[in-house]
Amino acid sequence: MKSLETKSTVLLKHHLKALRLPSFLEGCEKTAQRCATENVDHLGFLLQLCELELLNREKRASERRLKSARFPNLKSPGDFDFAAQPSLNRVLVAELLRCEFVERRESVIFLGHPGTGKTHLAIALGIAACQRGKRVRFCRVTELITQLMEAREERTLLRMKSSLAKFDLLILDELGYVPASKLGAELLFEVISSAYERQSLIVTTNLPFEQWTEVLGSERLTGAVLDRLTHRCHILESTGESYRLQDARRRRKGSRPKPATSSLSPADETAES
Ligand code: ADP
Ligand code: MG
């Protein structure tokens, strides 16, 4: 049914726009008609519009948080085949997905060989945190170090650090793939150090702790990083082999596993292969 644009509906729409209530604006006429036919009183009508506005507002905020997290893809826990990684503590993953570790400002470290799903699960935890209203940022360690060094050169390091400090959860992906320079390691240490007890960190790495010195350079720095990271920390270790390797073997044998469906960026898969 087409609504009659009376002077008061024109004015109402103008005011709703000024008040920044887009869902009120969009839904007011339809809801008014429905409430009239269902005999809902004025307060009930107002309640329905408020609920619509709140729901849409939360949806938009969640989308904004997901975007600002800069995940390389949107891998979900549902896409993860736990049977392929039996050494992984599935109960702990389920508990971490409730994101209470973010409230408690605890850390999570994913340890394991390449291809064992560390990044996949780190992203899944990050998405769960976004959905619970947490501000999350995903960074590859090598890229973060480069950005920190550039910021230092451009004298914007303080600004960059304070913008990183605003996140409830920082995901530091792939520590250990490339050794950091002395300065790079120190800048990374400062990020980890300032997150300590103020933010949650998720770190993924293929390096056992005893080899972190090879990446961070000095034993003193490695000790300090590990001291902060491993205090109030959950360690998830996957000792199995690469999922892609297992997948390739299954394909050769002719049985195809269920494909991961929620990847937004299939390029990620090929880039890593
Ligand atoms: P890592 O970070 O440990 O090197 P990734 O998380 O990048 O490994 O995994 C490599 C690819 O394999 C990704 O596309 C990921 O979704 C997929 N993958 C890894 N483990 C599993 C698993 N157990 N179930 C489903 N997909 C997996
Ligand atoms: Mg990875």
Coordinates of C-alpha atoms and ligand atoms in Angstrom, one line a residue:
M1 CA 0.0 0.0 0.0
K2 CA 1.5 3.4 -0.9
S3 CA 1.6 5.8 2.0
L4 CA 0.2 9.3 1.8
E5 CA 3.0 11.9 2.2
T6 CA 1.2 14.3 4.6
K7 CA 2.9 17.4 6.0
S8 CA 3.6 15.5 9.3
T9 CA 5.1 12.5 7.6
V10 CA 7.5 14.7 5.6
L11 CA 8.4 16.5 8.8
L12 CA 8.8 13.3 10.8
K13 CA 11.2 11.9 8.1
H14 CA 13.2 15.1 8.2
H15 CA 13.5 14.9 12.0
L16 CA 14.3 11.1 12.0
K17 CA 17.1 11.9 9.5
A18 CA 18.4 14.7 11.7
L19 CA 18.3 12.4 14.7
R20 CA 20.2 9.8 12.8
L21 CA 17.6 7.0 13.2
P22 CA 17.7 5.4 9.7
S23 CA 15.8 2.2 10.7
F24 CA 13.0 4.4 12.2
L25 CA 12.9 6.3 9.0
E26 CA 12.8 3.2 6.8
G27 CA 10.4 1.2 9.0
C28 CA 8.1 3.8 10.5
E29 CA 5.3 3.6 7.9
K30 CA 5.3 -0.1 7.5
T31 CA 5.4 -0.7 11.3
A32 CA 2.6 1.8 11.9
Q33 CA 0.4 0.0 9.4
R34 CA 1.1 -3.3 10.9
C35 CA 0.6 -2.1 14.4
A36 CA -2.7 -0.6 13.4
T37 CA -4.0 -3.9 12.0
E38 CA -2.6 -5.9 14.9
N39 CA -4.0 -3.4 17.5
V40 CA -0.6 -2.7 19.0
D41 CA -0.7 0.5 21.2
H42 CA 1.6 3.5 20.7
L43 CA 4.2 2.3 23.2
G44 CA 4.3 -1.1 21.5
F45 CA 4.8 0.6 18.2
L46 CA 7.6 2.7 19.6
L47 CA 9.2 -0.4 21.1
Q48 CA 9.2 -2.3 17.8
L49 CA 10.9 0.6 16.1
C50 CA 13.5 0.9 18.8
E51 CA 14.3 -2.7 18.6
L52 CA 14.7 -2.5 14.8
E53 CA 17.0 0.5 15.2
L54 CA 19.2 -1.2 17.8
L55 CA 19.4 -4.4 15.9
N56 CA 20.5 -2.7 12.7
R57 CA 22.9 -0.5 14.6
E58 CA 24.6 -3.5 16.2
K59 CA 24.7 -5.2 12.8
R60 CA 26.4 -2.2 11.2
A61 CA 28.8 -1.9 14.1
S62 CA 29.8 -5.6 13.8
E63 CA 30.4 -5.2 10.1
R64 CA 32.5 -2.1 10.8
R65 CA 34.6 -4.0 13.4
L66 CA 35.1 -6.9 10.9
K67 CA 36.3 -4.5 8.3
S68 CA 38.6 -2.6 10.6
A69 CA 40.1 -5.9 11.8
R70 CA 41.6 -6.4 8.3
F71 CA 41.3 -10.2 8.3
P72 CA 42.9 -11.6 5.1
N73 CA 39.8 -13.9 4.8
L74 CA 36.8 -14.9 7.0
K75 CA 37.6 -18.4 8.1
S76 CA 35.1 -19.8 10.6
P77 CA 35.5 -22.5 13.2
G78 CA 32.7 -24.4 11.3
D79 CA 35.1 -24.8 8.3
F80 CA 37.8 -26.4 10.5
D81 CA 38.1 -30.1 10.3
F82 CA 39.3 -31.1 13.8
A83 CA 39.7 -34.7 12.8
A84 CA 42.5 -33.7 10.5
Q85 CA 44.4 -32.2 13.5
P86 CA 43.8 -34.6 16.3
S87 CA 46.6 -33.2 18.5
L88 CA 44.8 -29.9 18.8
N89 CA 43.0 -29.2 22.0
R90 CA 39.4 -29.0 20.6
V91 CA 37.9 -28.3 24.0
L92 CA 40.2 -25.3 24.6
V93 CA 39.4 -23.9 21.1
A94 CA 35.6 -24.1 21.9
E95 CA 36.2 -22.3 25.2
L96 CA 38.4 -19.6 23.6
L97 CA 35.6 -19.0 21.0
R98 CA 33.5 -17.6 23.9
C99 CA 36.1 -14.9 24.0
E100 CA 36.3 -14.6 27.8
F101 CA 40.1 -14.6 27.3
V102 CA 39.7 -11.2 25.7
E103 CA 37.8 -9.8 28.7
R104 CA 40.6 -11.2 30.9
R105 CA 43.3 -9.8 28.6
E106 CA 45.0 -13.2 28.2
S107 CA 47.1 -14.3 25.3
V108 CA 46.8 -17.3 23.0
I109 CA 49.7 -18.8 21.2
F110 CA 49.2 -21.2 18.2
L111 CA 52.3 -23.3 17.7
G112 CA 52.7 -25.8 14.8
H113 CA 54.1 -26.6 11.4
P114 CA 53.0 -24.5 8.4
G115 CA 49.6 -25.5 7.0
T116 CA 48.2 -26.8 10.3
G117 CA 45.4 -24.2 10.6
K118 CA 47.0 -21.7 13.0
T119 CA 46.0 -18.7 11.0
H120 CA 42.6 -20.2 10.2
L121 CA 41.8 -20.6 13.9
A122 CA 43.4 -17.2 14.9
I123 CA 41.0 -15.6 12.4
A124 CA 38.0 -17.6 13.7
L125 CA 38.8 -16.4 17.2
G126 CA 39.2 -12.8 15.9
I127 CA 35.8 -12.9 14.2
A128 CA 34.1 -14.3 17.3
A129 CA 35.6 -11.4 19.3
C130 CA 34.3 -8.9 16.7
Q131 CA 30.8 -10.4 17.0
R132 CA 31.0 -9.9 20.7
G133 CA 31.7 -6.2 20.3
K134 CA 35.5 -6.3 20.7
R135 CA 37.9 -4.2 18.6
V136 CA 40.3 -6.5 16.8
R137 CA 43.3 -6.0 14.5
F138 CA 45.0 -8.7 12.5
C139 CA 48.6 -8.1 11.5
R140 CA 51.2 -10.3 9.8
V141 CA 54.3 -9.8 12.0
T142 CA 56.7 -9.0 9.1
E143 CA 54.2 -6.3 7.8
L144 CA 53.7 -4.9 11.2
I145 CA 57.5 -4.6 11.8
T146 CA 57.9 -2.8 8.4
Q147 CA 55.1 -0.4 9.3
L148 CA 56.6 0.3 12.7
M149 CA 60.0 1.0 11.2
E150 CA 58.4 3.3 8.6
A151 CA 56.4 5.1 11.3
R152 CA 59.6 5.6 13.3
E153 CA 61.3 7.1 10.3
E154 CA 58.4 9.4 9.7
R155 CA 58.2 10.3 13.4
T156 CA 54.6 8.9 13.6
L157 CA 55.6 5.9 15.8
L158 CA 53.7 7.3 18.9
R159 CA 50.6 7.8 16.8
M160 CA 50.8 4.3 15.4
K161 CA 51.4 2.7 18.8
S162 CA 48.4 4.6 20.3
S163 CA 46.2 3.5 17.5
L164 CA 47.3 -0.1 18.0
A165 CA 46.6 0.3 21.8
K166 CA 42.9 1.0 21.0
F167 CA 42.3 -2.6 20.0
D168 CA 41.0 -5.2 22.6
L169 CA 42.7 -8.0 20.7
L170 CA 45.8 -7.9 18.4
I171 CA 46.5 -10.9 16.2
L172 CA 50.2 -11.2 15.4
D173 CA 50.3 -13.8 12.6
E174 CA 53.4 -15.7 11.5
L175 CA 56.0 -14.8 14.0
G176 CA 59.2 -16.5 12.9
Y177 CA 58.9 -16.8 9.2
V178 CA 61.5 -14.0 8.6
P179 CA 64.1 -13.0 11.2
A180 CA 63.6 -9.4 12.4
S181 CA 66.3 -6.8 12.4
K182 CA 67.5 -5.6 15.8
L183 CA 65.4 -2.5 15.5
G184 CA 62.4 -4.4 14.2
A185 CA 62.6 -6.9 17.1
E186 CA 62.7 -4.0 19.6
L187 CA 59.7 -2.3 18.0
L188 CA 57.8 -5.5 18.1
F189 CA 58.8 -6.0 21.7
E190 CA 57.4 -2.6 22.5
V191 CA 54.0 -3.5 21.0
I192 CA 53.9 -6.8 22.9
S193 CA 55.1 -5.1 26.1
S194 CA 52.5 -2.4 26.0
A195 CA 49.8 -4.9 25.3
Y196 CA 50.7 -6.8 28.4
E197 CA 47.7 -6.9 30.8
R198 CA 46.0 -4.2 28.8
Q199 CA 45.1 -6.0 25.5
S200 CA 44.8 -9.6 24.4
L201 CA 47.2 -11.0 21.9
I202 CA 47.0 -14.0 19.6
V203 CA 50.4 -15.1 18.2
T204 CA 50.8 -17.7 15.6
T205 CA 54.2 -19.3 15.0
N206 CA 55.9 -22.3 13.5
L207 CA 58.9 -21.9 15.8
P208 CA 59.2 -23.7 19.1
F209 CA 60.0 -21.3 22.0
E210 CA 63.7 -22.3 22.2
Q211 CA 64.2 -21.0 18.6
W212 CA 62.6 -17.6 19.1
T213 CA 66.1 -16.1 19.7
E214 CA 66.9 -16.8 16.0
V215 CA 64.1 -14.4 15.0
L216 CA 64.3 -11.8 17.7
G217 CA 68.1 -11.7 17.8
S218 CA 69.0 -11.3 21.4
E219 CA 68.4 -13.7 24.2
R220 CA 67.5 -10.8 26.6
L221 CA 64.7 -9.6 24.3
T222 CA 63.4 -13.1 23.6
G223 CA 63.3 -13.8 27.4
A224 CA 61.4 -10.5 27.9
V225 CA 58.9 -11.2 25.1
L226 CA 58.3 -14.8 26.3
D227 CA 57.9 -13.6 29.9
R228 CA 55.1 -11.2 28.9
L229 CA 53.5 -13.5 26.3
T230 CA 53.4 -16.7 28.3
H231 CA 52.1 -15.1 31.5
R232 CA 48.3 -15.8 31.5
C233 CA 48.4 -17.5 28.2
H234 CA 46.7 -20.4 26.4
I235 CA 49.0 -22.5 24.2
L236 CA 47.5 -24.5 21.4
E237 CA 49.9 -26.8 19.7
S238 CA 49.2 -28.8 16.5
T239 CA 51.8 -31.4 16.0
G240 CA 50.1 -32.9 12.9
E241 CA 51.1 -32.3 9.3
S242 CA 49.8 -29.7 6.8
Y243 CA 46.1 -29.8 6.0
R244 CA 46.8 -29.2 2.4
L245 CA 49.2 -32.1 2.3
Q246 CA 46.6 -34.4 3.8
D247 CA 44.0 -32.9 1.5
A248 CA 46.2 -33.6 -1.6
R249 CA 46.8 -37.2 -0.4
R250 CA 43.0 -37.7 0.0
R251 CA 42.3 -36.3 -3.4
R252 CA 44.8 -38.7 -5.0
K253 CA 43.0 -41.5 -3.3
G254 CA 39.8 -40.1 -4.7
S255 CA 37.9 -39.2 -1.5
R256 CA 37.2 -35.4 -1.3
P257 CA 36.9 -33.7 2.0
K258 CA 34.3 -31.0 2.7
P259 CA 35.6 -27.8 1.2
A260 CA 36.0 -24.7 3.3
T261 CA 33.2 -22.3 2.2
S262 CA 33.5 -19.0 4.1
S263 CA 36.9 -17.9 2.7
L264 CA 36.4 -14.4 1.2
S265 CA 39.7 -14.5 -0.5
P266 CA 40.6 -17.6 -2.3
A267 CA 43.8 -15.9 -3.4
D268 CA 45.1 -16.5 0.1
E269 CA 45.0 -20.2 -0.5
T270 CA 47.0 -20.0 -3.7
A271 CA 49.4 -17.4 -2.2
E272 CA 50.4 -19.8 0.5
S273 CA 50.5 -22.9 -1.6
Ligands
ADP1 P1 49.1 -22.1 9.2 O1 48.7 -20.8 9.6 O2 49.2 -23.1 10.3 O3 50.3 -22.2 8.3 P2 46.6 -22.0 7.7 O4 45.6 -21.7 8.8 O5 47.0 -20.9 6.8 O6 47.9 -22.8 8.3 O7 46.0 -23.2 6.8 C1 46.3 -23.4 5.4 C2 45.1 -23.7 4.7 O8 44.5 -24.9 5.1 C3 44.0 -22.7 4.9 O9 43.2 -22.5 3.7 C4 43.1 -23.3 6.0 O10 41.8 -22.9 5.9 C5 43.3 -24.8 5.6 N1 43.2 -25.6 6.8 C6 44.2 -25.9 7.7 N2 43.9 -26.8 8.6 C7 42.6 -27.1 8.4 C8 41.6 -27.9 9.0 N3 42.0 -28.7 10.1 N4 40.4 -28.0 8.5 C9 40.1 -27.2 7.4 N5 40.9 -26.4 6.8 C10 42.2 -26.3 7.2
MG2 MG 49.7 -19.0 9.0

